[in-house]
CSV table of C-alpha atoms and ligand atoms in Angstrom, one decimal:
chain,number,residue,atom,x,y,z
A,202,UNK,CA,42.9,-40.9,-110.6
A,203,UNK,CA,42.9,-38.7,-113.7
A,204,UNK,CA,45.1,-38.6,-116.7
A,205,UNK,CA,46.0,-35.4,-118.6
A,206,UNK,CA,48.8,-35.0,-121.1
A,207,UNK,CA,51.6,-37.4,-120.6
A,208,UNK,CA,55.0,-35.7,-119.9
A,209,UNK,CA,58.0,-38.0,-120.2
A,210,UNK,CA,61.3,-37.5,-118.4
A,211,UNK,CA,64.4,-39.6,-117.9
A,212,UNK,CA,66.8,-39.4,-115.0
A,213,UNK,CA,69.9,-41.4,-114.4
A,214,UNK,CA,71.2,-41.9,-110.9
A,215,UNK,CA,74.9,-42.2,-111.5
A,216,UNK,CA,78.4,-41.9,-110.1
A,217,UNK,CA,79.8,-38.7,-111.5
A,218,UNK,CA,82.3,-35.9,-111.2
A,219,UNK,CA,81.0,-32.4,-110.3
A,220,UNK,CA,82.7,-29.0,-110.4
A,221,UNK,CA,81.6,-27.0,-107.4
A,222,UNK,CA,83.4,-23.9,-108.8
A,223,UNK,CA,86.9,-24.9,-107.7
A,224,UNK,CA,87.0,-28.3,-106.1
A,225,UNK,CA,85.9,-31.1,-108.4
A,226,UNK,CA,84.4,-34.0,-106.5
A,227,UNK,CA,83.2,-37.5,-107.1
A,228,UNK,CA,79.7,-38.1,-106.0
A,229,UNK,CA,76.3,-39.6,-106.9
A,230,UNK,CA,73.9,-37.4,-108.7
A,231,UNK,CA,71.1,-37.3,-111.3
A,232,UNK,CA,73.1,-37.1,-114.5
A,233,UNK,CA,76.2,-35.0,-114.5
A,234,UNK,CA,74.9,-31.8,-113.0
A,235,UNK,CA,74.2,-30.6,-109.5
A,236,UNK,CA,71.3,-30.1,-108.8
A,237,UNK,CA,69.8,-32.5,-111.3
A,238,UNK,CA,68.1,-31.1,-114.4
A,239,UNK,CA,64.8,-29.4,-113.5
A,240,UNK,CA,61.6,-31.4,-114.2
A,241,UNK,CA,58.9,-28.8,-115.1
A,242,UNK,CA,55.4,-29.6,-116.1
A,243,UNK,CA,51.9,-28.1,-115.7
A,244,UNK,CA,49.2,-29.0,-113.2
A,245,UNK,CA,46.9,-31.5,-114.9
A,246,UNK,CA,49.7,-33.3,-116.6
A,247,UNK,CA,50.7,-36.9,-116.0
A,248,UNK,CA,54.3,-37.3,-115.0
A,249,UNK,CA,56.0,-40.2,-116.7
A,250,UNK,CA,59.6,-40.3,-115.2
A,251,UNK,CA,61.9,-43.2,-115.7
A,252,UNK,CA,64.8,-43.4,-113.2
A,253,UNK,CA,67.7,-45.6,-114.4
A,254,UNK,CA,69.9,-46.8,-111.5
A,255,UNK,CA,73.6,-46.7,-112.5
A,256,UNK,CA,74.7,-46.5,-108.9
A,257,UNK,CA,76.6,-49.4,-107.2
A,258,UNK,CA,73.7,-49.4,-104.6
A,259,UNK,CA,69.9,-49.7,-104.7
A,260,UNK,CA,67.9,-46.5,-104.9
A,261,UNK,CA,64.4,-45.0,-105.1
A,262,UNK,CA,63.0,-41.5,-106.0
A,263,UNK,CA,60.6,-39.5,-103.9
A,264,UNK,CA,58.6,-36.6,-105.3
A,265,UNK,CA,58.6,-34.5,-102.2
A,266,UNK,CA,55.3,-32.7,-101.4
A,267,UNK,CA,53.5,-33.8,-104.5
A,268,UNK,CA,50.1,-35.3,-103.9
A,269,UNK,CA,50.1,-38.6,-105.7
A,270,UNK,CA,49.0,-42.2,-105.5
A,271,UNK,CA,50.9,-44.1,-102.8
A,272,UNK,CA,52.5,-46.7,-105.1
A,273,UNK,CA,54.5,-43.9,-106.7
A,274,UNK,CA,55.8,-42.4,-103.5
A,275,UNK,CA,59.2,-44.0,-103.7
A,276,UNK,CA,59.7,-45.4,-100.1
A,277,UNK,CA,61.9,-48.5,-100.3
A,278,UNK,CA,60.3,-51.6,-98.8
A,279,UNK,CA,57.0,-49.9,-98.2
A,280,UNK,CA,55.6,-48.5,-101.4
A,281,UNK,CA,58.0,-50.3,-103.8
A,282,UNK,CA,61.0,-52.5,-104.0
A,283,UNK,CA,64.1,-50.5,-104.2
A,284,UNK,CA,65.6,-50.2,-107.7
A,285,UNK,CA,68.6,-52.5,-108.0
A,286,UNK,CA,71.8,-51.4,-109.6
A,287,UNK,CA,71.4,-51.6,-113.4
A,288,UNK,CA,67.6,-51.7,-113.2
A,289,UNK,CA,65.1,-48.9,-113.8
A,290,UNK,CA,61.6,-47.9,-112.6
A,291,UNK,CA,59.0,-45.6,-114.1
A,292,UNK,CA,57.1,-43.2,-111.8
A,293,UNK,CA,53.9,-42.3,-113.4
A,294,UNK,CA,51.2,-40.3,-111.8
A,295,UNK,CA,48.7,-37.5,-112.4
A,296,UNK,CA,49.7,-34.1,-110.9
A,297,UNK,CA,46.8,-32.0,-109.8
A,298,UNK,CA,48.4,-29.2,-107.8
A,299,UNK,CA,50.9,-26.5,-109.0
A,300,UNK,CA,53.9,-25.6,-106.8
A,301,UNK,CA,57.5,-25.8,-106.0
A,302,UNK,CA,58.5,-29.4,-105.2
A,303,UNK,CA,61.6,-31.5,-105.5
A,304,UNK,CA,62.9,-34.9,-106.3
A,305,UNK,CA,65.3,-36.8,-104.1
A,306,UNK,CA,66.5,-40.3,-103.3
A,307,UNK,CA,64.6,-41.9,-100.3
A,308,UNK,CA,67.2,-44.6,-99.8
A,309,UNK,CA,69.6,-44.6,-96.9
A,310,UNK,CA,71.9,-41.5,-96.7
A,311,UNK,CA,71.8,-40.9,-100.5
A,312,UNK,CA,69.9,-37.6,-100.1
A,313,UNK,CA,73.1,-36.1,-98.6
A,314,UNK,CA,75.0,-36.9,-101.8
A,315,UNK,CA,73.9,-35.1,-105.0
A,316,UNK,CA,70.7,-37.1,-105.7
A,317,UNK,CA,68.2,-34.2,-105.9
A,318,UNK,CA,66.5,-32.1,-108.5
A,319,UNK,CA,63.8,-29.4,-108.6
A,320,UNK,CA,60.2,-30.4,-109.6
A,321,UNK,CA,58.3,-27.3,-110.7
A,322,UNK,CA,54.6,-27.6,-111.4
A,323,UNK,CA,53.3,-24.6,-113.3
A,324,UNK,CA,49.8,-23.2,-112.7
A,325,UNK,CA,47.8,-23.1,-116.0
A,326,UNK,CA,46.0,-20.1,-114.5
A,327,UNK,CA,49.0,-18.5,-112.8
A,328,UNK,CA,47.7,-15.6,-110.7
A,329,UNK,CA,51.1,-14.0,-110.1
A,330,UNK,CA,52.8,-11.8,-112.7
A,331,UNK,CA,56.6,-11.5,-112.8
A,332,UNK,CA,59.3,-10.9,-115.4
A,333,UNK,CA,61.7,-13.7,-114.4
A,334,UNK,CA,61.6,-16.9,-112.3
A,335,UNK,CA,64.6,-18.6,-110.8
A,336,UNK,CA,64.9,-21.8,-108.7
A,337,UNK,CA,67.3,-21.5,-105.8
A,338,UNK,CA,68.5,-24.8,-104.3
A,339,UNK,CA,70.4,-24.7,-101.0
A,340,UNK,CA,72.5,-27.6,-99.9
A,341,UNK,CA,75.1,-28.7,-97.3
A,342,UNK,CA,78.0,-30.6,-98.9
A,343,UNK,CA,80.6,-33.1,-97.7
A,344,UNK,CA,80.4,-36.1,-100.1
A,345,UNK,CA,83.7,-36.8,-101.7
A,346,UNK,CA,85.6,-34.1,-99.7
A,347,UNK,CA,88.7,-35.8,-98.2
A,348,UNK,CA,87.1,-39.2,-98.2
A,349,UNK,CA,84.0,-38.0,-96.4
A,350,UNK,CA,80.7,-39.7,-97.2
A,351,UNK,CA,77.3,-39.3,-95.5
A,352,UNK,CA,77.6,-42.9,-94.3
A,353,UNK,CA,80.9,-42.5,-92.6
A,354,UNK,CA,79.8,-39.2,-91.0
A,355,UNK,CA,76.7,-40.9,-89.7
A,356,UNK,CA,78.9,-43.6,-88.2
A,357,UNK,CA,81.0,-40.9,-86.5
A,358,UNK,CA,77.9,-39.5,-84.9
A,359,UNK,CA,76.7,-42.9,-83.9
A,360,UNK,CA,80.2,-43.9,-82.7
A,361,UNK,CA,80.3,-46.9,-85.1
A,362,UNK,CA,76.9,-48.4,-84.2
A,363,UNK,CA,75.2,-47.5,-87.5
A,364,UNK,CA,72.3,-49.7,-88.6
A,365,UNK,CA,70.8,-48.6,-91.9
A,366,UNK,CA,67.0,-48.0,-91.6
A,367,UNK,CA,65.6,-46.3,-94.7
A,368,UNK,CA,66.1,-49.1,-97.1
A,369,UNK,CA,65.1,-52.6,-98.1
A,370,UNK,CA,67.2,-55.2,-99.6
A,371,UNK,CA,65.2,-56.1,-102.7
A,372,UNK,CA,64.3,-59.7,-103.3
A,373,UNK,CA,64.1,-60.6,-99.6
A,374,UNK,CA,61.3,-58.2,-98.8
A,375,UNK,CA,57.7,-57.8,-99.8
A,376,UNK,CA,56.2,-54.3,-99.8
A,377,UNK,CA,53.7,-53.7,-97.0
A,378,UNK,CA,54.7,-56.8,-95.1
A,379,UNK,CA,58.1,-57.9,-94.2
A,380,UNK,CA,61.1,-55.9,-93.0
A,381,UNK,CA,64.4,-56.7,-94.6
A,382,UNK,CA,66.0,-59.9,-93.4
A,383,UNK,CA,69.4,-58.8,-94.6
A,384,UNK,CA,71.9,-57.9,-91.9
A,385,UNK,CA,73.6,-54.7,-93.1
A,386,UNK,CA,77.3,-54.1,-92.6
A,387,UNK,CA,77.9,-51.2,-90.3
A,388,UNK,CA,79.7,-48.3,-91.8
A,389,UNK,CA,83.0,-47.3,-90.1
A,390,UNK,CA,83.5,-43.9,-88.6
A,391,UNK,CA,86.3,-43.1,-91.1
A,392,UNK,CA,87.4,-39.9,-92.7
A,393,UNK,CA,88.0,-36.5,-91.1
A,394,UNK,CA,85.7,-35.6,-88.2
A,395,UNK,CA,82.7,-33.6,-89.4
A,396,UNK,CA,81.0,-33.3,-86.0
A,397,UNK,CA,79.7,-29.8,-85.3
A,398,UNK,CA,81.0,-28.0,-82.2
A,399,UNK,CA,79.2,-24.6,-82.2
A,400,UNK,CA,77.0,-22.6,-79.9
A,401,UNK,CA,73.2,-23.0,-80.3
A,402,UNK,CA,71.3,-21.0,-82.8
A,403,UNK,CA,69.0,-18.4,-81.1
A,404,UNK,CA,66.4,-19.0,-83.9
A,405,UNK,CA,66.5,-22.8,-83.5
A,406,UNK,CA,66.9,-22.8,-79.7
A,407,UNK,CA,69.4,-25.6,-80.2
A,408,UNK,CA,72.5,-26.4,-82.3
A,409,UNK,CA,72.2,-25.8,-86.0
A,410,UNK,CA,72.6,-29.5,-86.6
A,411,UNK,CA,75.2,-32.2,-85.9
A,412,UNK,CA,77.4,-32.0,-89.0
A,413,UNK,CA,80.0,-29.3,-89.7
A,414,UNK,CA,80.0,-29.4,-93.5
A,415,UNK,CA,83.1,-28.3,-95.4
A,416,UNK,CA,80.8,-26.5,-98.0
A,417,UNK,CA,77.4,-24.9,-98.4
A,418,UNK,CA,76.1,-24.5,-101.9
A,419,UNK,CA,73.5,-22.5,-103.9
A,420,UNK,CA,72.6,-24.4,-107.1
A,421,UNK,CA,75.8,-26.5,-106.7
A,422,UNK,CA,78.2,-23.6,-106.4
A,423,UNK,CA,80.6,-22.5,-103.7
A,424,UNK,CA,80.5,-18.8,-102.5
A,425,UNK,CA,83.7,-17.8,-104.3
A,426,UNK,CA,82.3,-19.1,-107.6
A,427,UNK,CA,78.6,-18.2,-107.3
A,428,UNK,CA,75.9,-18.3,-109.8
A,429,UNK,CA,75.1,-14.8,-111.1
A,430,UNK,CA,71.5,-14.0,-112.0
A,431,UNK,CA,71.0,-11.2,-114.5
A,432,UNK,CA,68.0,-8.9,-114.5
A,433,UNK,CA,67.0,-5.3,-115.1
A,434,UNK,CA,66.3,-2.8,-112.4
A,435,UNK,CA,62.6,-2.9,-111.6
A,436,UNK,CA,62.2,-6.5,-112.8
A,437,UNK,CA,59.8,-8.5,-110.6
A,438,UNK,CA,61.3,-11.8,-110.0
A,439,UNK,CA,59.9,-15.0,-108.5
A,440,UNK,CA,62.4,-17.1,-106.5
A,441,UNK,CA,61.5,-20.7,-105.8
A,442,UNK,CA,63.7,-21.6,-102.9
A,443,UNK,CA,64.3,-25.2,-101.9
A,444,UNK,CA,66.4,-26.5,-99.0
A,445,UNK,CA,67.9,-29.8,-100.2
A,446,UNK,CA,70.3,-30.0,-97.2
A,447,UNK,CA,70.4,-33.0,-95.0
A,448,UNK,CA,71.3,-31.4,-91.6
A,449,UNK,CA,71.2,-27.6,-92.2
A,450,UNK,CA,68.6,-24.9,-91.9
A,451,UNK,CA,69.4,-21.8,-93.9
A,452,UNK,CA,68.6,-18.2,-93.1
A,453,UNK,CA,68.3,-16.5,-96.4
A,454,UNK,CA,68.2,-12.8,-97.4
A,455,UNK,CA,68.9,-10.7,-100.5
A,456,UNK,CA,71.0,-7.7,-99.7
A,457,UNK,CA,69.1,-4.4,-99.8
A,458,UNK,CA,65.9,-6.1,-100.8
A,459,UNK,CA,62.6,-7.0,-99.1
A,460,UNK,CA,61.0,-10.2,-100.1
A,461,UNK,CA,57.3,-11.0,-100.4
A,462,UNK,CA,56.4,-14.5,-99.4
A,463,UNK,CA,53.8,-15.9,-101.8
A,464,UNK,CA,53.9,-19.7,-101.2
A,465,UNK,CA,55.3,-22.2,-98.8
A,466,UNK,CA,55.7,-25.9,-99.8
A,467,UNK,CA,53.9,-25.2,-103.1
A,468,UNK,CA,50.7,-23.7,-101.5
A,469,UNK,CA,49.8,-20.0,-101.7
A,470,UNK,CA,49.7,-17.8,-98.6
A,471,UNK,CA,48.5,-14.2,-98.1
A,472,UNK,CA,51.4,-12.1,-99.4
A,473,UNK,CA,53.7,-11.3,-96.5
A,474,UNK,CA,56.7,-9.1,-96.5
A,475,UNK,CA,59.9,-10.2,-94.8
A,476,UNK,CA,63.7,-9.4,-94.8
A,477,UNK,CA,64.9,-13.0,-94.2
A,478,UNK,CA,63.6,-16.5,-94.3
A,479,UNK,CA,64.5,-19.5,-92.1
A,480,UNK,CA,64.2,-22.6,-94.2
A,481,UNK,CA,64.4,-26.0,-92.7
A,482,UNK,CA,65.5,-29.1,-94.6
A,483,UNK,CA,62.9,-29.9,-97.4
A,484,UNK,CA,60.9,-26.8,-96.9
A,485,UNK,CA,60.2,-24.5,-99.8
A,486,UNK,CA,59.3,-20.8,-100.0
A,487,UNK,CA,58.3,-18.8,-103.1
A,488,UNK,CA,59.0,-15.1,-102.9
A,489,UNK,CA,58.7,-12.1,-105.1
A,490,UNK,CA,61.3,-9.4,-105.2
A,491,UNK,CA,61.6,-6.2,-107.2
A,492,UNK,CA,65.2,-5.9,-108.3
A,493,UNK,CA,67.1,-2.7,-107.5
A,494,UNK,CA,69.9,-1.2,-109.5
A,495,UNK,CA,73.3,-2.8,-108.6
A,496,UNK,CA,75.0,-6.0,-107.6
A,497,UNK,CA,73.5,-7.8,-104.6
A,498,UNK,CA,74.3,-10.9,-102.5
A,499,UNK,CA,71.7,-13.6,-102.1
A,500,UNK,CA,73.2,-15.1,-98.9
A,501,UNK,CA,72.1,-18.3,-97.3
A,502,UNK,CA,73.5,-18.5,-93.8
A,503,UNK,CA,74.0,-22.1,-92.5
A,504,UNK,CA,72.0,-21.4,-89.3
A,505,UNK,CA,74.1,-22.1,-86.2
A,506,UNK,CA,77.1,-23.3,-88.3
A,507,UNK,CA,79.1,-20.1,-88.9
A,508,UNK,CA,79.3,-20.6,-92.7
A,509,UNK,CA,77.2,-19.6,-95.7
A,510,UNK,CA,76.3,-20.1,-99.4
A,511,UNK,CA,76.0,-17.3,-101.9
A,512,UNK,CA,74.5,-16.4,-105.3
A,513,UNK,CA,74.6,-13.0,-107.0
A,514,UNK,CA,71.8,-10.8,-108.4
A,515,UNK,CA,73.2,-8.3,-111.0
A,516,UNK,CA,71.2,-5.6,-112.7
A,517,UNK,CA,74.0,-3.3,-113.9
A,518,UNK,CA,77.6,-3.5,-115.1
A,519,UNK,CA,79.3,-2.4,-111.9
A,520,UNK,CA,82.6,-4.0,-111.3
A,521,UNK,CA,81.9,-4.4,-107.6
A,522,UNK,CA,81.3,-7.9,-106.5
A,523,UNK,CA,79.9,-8.9,-103.0
A,524,UNK,CA,82.5,-10.6,-100.9
A,525,UNK,CA,81.9,-14.4,-100.5
A,526,UNK,CA,81.5,-13.8,-96.7
A,527,UNK,CA,79.3,-10.8,-97.0
A,528,UNK,CA,76.5,-10.6,-94.4
A,529,UNK,CA,73.5,-8.6,-95.6
A,530,UNK,CA,71.9,-6.6,-92.8
A,531,UNK,CA,68.5,-8.1,-93.8
A,532,UNK,CA,69.7,-11.5,-92.2
A,533,UNK,CA,69.3,-9.9,-88.8
A,534,UNK,CA,66.0,-8.1,-89.4
A,535,UNK,CA,62.5,-9.6,-89.8
A,536,UNK,CA,62.3,-13.4,-90.2
A,537,UNK,CA,58.7,-14.5,-90.6
A,538,UNK,CA,58.1,-18.1,-89.3
A,539,UNK,CA,55.6,-20.3,-91.1
A,540,UNK,CA,53.1,-20.2,-88.2
A,541,UNK,CA,52.7,-16.4,-88.9
A,542,UNK,CA,51.6,-17.0,-92.4
A,543,UNK,CA,47.9,-17.4,-93.3
A,544,UNK,CA,46.7,-19.6,-96.2
A,545,UNK,CA,45.2,-18.2,-99.3
A,546,UNK,CA,41.4,-18.8,-99.3
A,547,UNK,CA,41.7,-21.2,-102.2
A,548,UNK,CA,43.7,-23.6,-100.1
A,549,UNK,CA,42.7,-22.9,-96.5
A,550,UNK,CA,41.6,-26.1,-94.8
A,551,UNK,CA,37.9,-25.7,-93.8
A,552,UNK,CA,37.4,-25.5,-90.1
A,553,UNK,CA,36.4,-29.0,-88.7
A,554,UNK,CA,36.7,-30.7,-85.4
A,555,UNK,CA,39.2,-33.5,-85.6
A,556,UNK,CA,37.8,-37.0,-85.8
A,557,UNK,CA,41.0,-38.5,-84.6
A,558,UNK,CA,44.0,-37.2,-82.7
A,559,UNK,CA,47.3,-39.0,-83.0
A,560,UNK,CA,49.9,-37.9,-80.4
A,561,UNK,CA,53.5,-38.8,-81.1
A,562,UNK,CA,56.5,-37.9,-79.0
A,563,UNK,CA,59.9,-37.2,-80.5
A,564,UNK,CA,62.7,-38.9,-78.6
A,565,UNK,CA,66.5,-39.1,-78.8
A,566,UNK,CA,69.6,-37.4,-77.7
A,567,UNK,CA,72.7,-36.0,-79.3
A,568,UNK,CA,74.9,-38.1,-77.0
A,569,UNK,CA,73.3,-41.5,-77.9
A,570,UNK,CA,72.3,-40.4,-81.4
A,571,UNK,CA,69.2,-42.6,-81.1
A,572,UNK,CA,66.4,-40.5,-82.7
A,573,UNK,CA,62.9,-42.0,-82.8
A,574,UNK,CA,59.2,-41.5,-82.3
A,575,UNK,CA,57.7,-42.8,-79.1
A,576,UNK,CA,61.0,-44.6,-78.3
A,577,UNK,CA,60.4,-47.0,-81.2
A,578,UNK,CA,63.0,-46.7,-84.0
A,579,UNK,CA,61.4,-47.2,-87.5
A,580,UNK,CA,60.2,-50.6,-88.6
A,581,UNK,CA,58.4,-51.3,-91.9
A,582,UNK,CA,55.5,-52.9,-90.0
A,583,UNK,CA,54.6,-50.0,-87.7
A,584,UNK,CA,51.2,-48.3,-88.4
A,585,UNK,CA,49.2,-45.4,-87.0
A,586,UNK,CA,45.8,-46.4,-88.2
A,587,UNK,CA,43.6,-43.7,-89.9
A,588,UNK,CA,40.4,-44.0,-91.9
A,589,UNK,CA,39.4,-42.3,-95.1
A,590,UNK,CA,37.2,-39.3,-94.6
A,591,UNK,CA,38.5,-38.4,-91.2
A,592,UNK,CA,39.9,-35.1,-90.2
A,593,UNK,CA,43.2,-36.0,-88.4
A,594,UNK,CA,45.0,-34.0,-85.9
A,595,UNK,CA,48.6,-34.9,-85.4
A,596,UNK,CA,50.2,-33.6,-82.2
A,597,UNK,CA,53.9,-34.0,-82.4
A,598,UNK,CA,55.6,-33.4,-79.0
A,599,UNK,CA,59.2,-32.7,-79.2
A,600,UNK,CA,60.8,-34.2,-76.1
A,601,UNK,CA,64.3,-33.7,-77.4
A,602,UNK,CA,66.7,-30.8,-77.0
A,603,UNK,CA,67.0,-30.5,-80.8
A,604,UNK,CA,64.9,-29.0,-83.5
A,605,UNK,CA,63.4,-31.1,-86.2
A,606,UNK,CA,61.8,-30.5,-89.7
A,607,UNK,CA,58.9,-33.0,-89.8
A,608,UNK,CA,57.5,-34.2,-93.1
A,609,UNK,CA,54.3,-36.0,-93.9
A,610,UNK,CA,54.0,-37.8,-97.3
A,611,UNK,CA,50.9,-37.8,-99.5
A,612,UNK,CA,49.1,-34.9,-97.8
A,613,UNK,CA,49.5,-31.1,-97.3
A,614,UNK,CA,48.5,-30.5,-93.7
A,615,UNK,CA,47.5,-27.2,-92.2
A,616,UNK,CA,49.4,-25.7,-89.3
A,617,UNK,CA,46.9,-25.1,-86.6
A,618,UNK,CA,46.2,-21.4,-85.9
A,619,UNK,CA,44.5,-19.7,-83.0
A,620,UNK,CA,41.3,-18.6,-84.8
A,621,UNK,CA,41.6,-20.4,-88.1
A,622,UNK,CA,43.6,-23.1,-89.8
A,623,UNK,CA,47.1,-21.9,-90.7
A,624,UNK,CA,49.3,-22.2,-93.8
A,625,UNK,CA,49.3,-25.5,-95.7
A,626,UNK,CA,52.6,-27.3,-95.7
A,627,UNK,CA,54.1,-30.7,-96.0
A,628,UNK,CA,57.2,-30.0,-93.9
A,629,UNK,CA,57.3,-28.0,-90.7
A,630,UNK,CA,59.8,-27.1,-88.0
A,631,UNK,CA,59.4,-28.0,-84.4
A,632,UNK,CA,61.7,-26.4,-81.8
A,633,UNK,CA,63.1,-28.3,-78.8
A,634,UNK,CA,60.5,-28.9,-76.1
A,635,UNK,CA,57.7,-27.4,-78.2
A,636,UNK,CA,54.9,-29.2,-80.0
A,637,UNK,CA,53.7,-29.0,-83.5
A,638,UNK,CA,50.0,-29.5,-84.0
A,639,UNK,CA,48.9,-30.1,-87.6
A,640,UNK,CA,45.5,-31.0,-89.2
A,641,UNK,CA,44.8,-32.8,-92.4
A,642,UNK,CA,42.0,-34.6,-94.2
A,643,UNK,CA,42.5,-38.3,-94.7
A,644,UNK,CA,41.6,-38.3,-98.4
A,645,UNK,CA,44.5,-40.2,-100.1
A,646,UNK,CA,44.5,-43.9,-99.1
A,647,UNK,CA,47.8,-45.7,-98.7
A,648,UNK,CA,50.7,-46.2,-96.4
A,649,UNK,CA,52.4,-42.8,-95.8
A,650,UNK,CA,55.5,-41.9,-94.0
A,651,UNK,CA,55.8,-39.4,-91.3
A,652,UNK,CA,59.5,-38.6,-90.7
A,653,UNK,CA,62.1,-36.1,-89.6
A,654,UNK,CA,63.8,-34.6,-92.7
A,655,UNK,CA,67.1,-34.4,-90.9
A,656,UNK,CA,68.6,-37.3,-92.8
A,657,UNK,CA,70.8,-38.2,-89.9
A,658,UNK,CA,67.7,-38.5,-87.7
A,659,UNK,CA,65.5,-40.3,-90.1
A,660,UNK,CA,68.2,-42.8,-90.9
A,661,UNK,CA,68.7,-43.6,-87.2
A,662,UNK,CA,65.0,-44.2,-86.7
A,663,UNK,CA,62.9,-41.0,-86.6
A,664,UNK,CA,60.3,-42.3,-89.1
A,665,UNK,CA,56.9,-43.9,-88.8
A,666,UNK,CA,53.9,-44.8,-91.0
A,667,UNK,CA,50.3,-43.7,-91.1
A,668,UNK,CA,48.2,-46.5,-92.6
A,669,UNK,CA,44.7,-46.2,-93.9
A,670,UNK,CA,42.3,-48.9,-92.7
A,671,UNK,CA,39.4,-50.1,-94.6
B,939,CU,CU1,65.0,-34.7,-86.5
C-alpha cells in the first residue's frame, strides 16, 4: 500500500513523574512529558514508530483518525496481541492524508492516564498560509491525585462490578478469533469519590459526563501555571486543537478573538467563522486566528462540569495576566456544530445511494453504568458484515439519556447533510435521543472498531466491530 520516505520514531510507555505546574504526580505517559512528544511527518511518508512498553501492564498504540492498514490499528486482541511489559512493537504504515491526528493507548483505561501524543501530518502542498502553528491538547485529569486512578473511578461508577473489556491477555488469545480466556480481577471502588453531580449542559442536553475531575489541562498544564504562547499583533496563527480527555467535552474560545474553522478531524471544510467550539473526546478542530495586541485567555471550559483549562496568548509586554477562572464572553456566543460545516470539494464524499444500511442502537443508563450497542456489550467475535466497494450508511440511534462521541476506525465518514454530504470526520457527537447518520465508502479491508470515545463507556462495552467479508 505505498511506501514513501521512512520516518523513524521511538516512544516509551513508562511510569513517570509529571509536573502539572504545581502538583507533581506519578502517572503513565509516553516518555517524561505530558503530552508525549509530537510525532510530525509529511503526507506520503511511511511512519516507522517503535513503542517500547515499560509499563507494569500490557499496552497498544492507536493512531487516531489516520487511514492505515488494519494490522497497524492497535486494537488489542483484534488487530494485534497486546504488547507485554518489557516488549516492544513497531507500527509501520504509509500515511497518505495530511491532518491533525493523535496517538493514544487503546488498552483498558490507559487513555485516561497520560498515554497520548499529537500526530501531525503536514501537507506537502499546504494551501493555508500562516505565521505560526501551535498544537493545543485538552485533557481531563485525575490519575495520581490522592490515589485516584481511572480504574478505581470506573469501579466507583460501576459500583464495584468492573469487568475489563478493551484488552486481551496476550498468549491466551489469537487475533481475529478467540476472546480472552483470562478472568480479570475487578478493580475496587477505592480513592476519593470522583462521581459528577452537576446540572445538565444545555449544549449537550445531558450531564457533561460522569467524572468530576480534580483538574483540566491544556498541554499538560493547570490554569494557574498555563502555557504562554508568544506572537506579534497581526500574526496569523493555526491552532490544531485535540481533545484527549476521557469523559469531558470542552467548549473553547480565545478571548476577544474570532476563530476561522479550517478543518475537523484532519479534513478541510469551507472556512467558517465562530466564537467558540464544542469539542467532544477525540475530535479535532483546526482554526486560524489573527492575533490582536494584548494578553488573551485561551479558555477550555469543561462542558457541564463547572471547571476549566487555560493557556495564554501574549503579543505585547503588558503585565496584566488573565485570571485562571476568566470566562471570555466568546464562550457564550456562536458555537458552530460539526453538522453546520461543509466539506471542502477536495474531500467531499460523492453523492451515492447507500448499498447497505447498518442500524445500531446505543443503550445503557447512568444508574446501571451498562453502556452497549444493541444491548450486547463488546466481544471480540462480534461482526457487522460489510463488503469492499459498498457505500455504507451507519445509522446510530441514541436510545440513552446521555451524549456520546462515536468513533469509527480506518475510515473518515461523511456526516449526512440535507442536500449534500457533510463534513468528513472520524468522531462525531450524538445527543441523547437523537440519531447520527453517517456515510462512508468501504475501501479499506479489515476488522474495524466502532466505539464510543467516552473511555468509561467503551470500557464497559460500548464498542463493536465492522468486518469486511470476502
Ligand atoms: Cu458513550
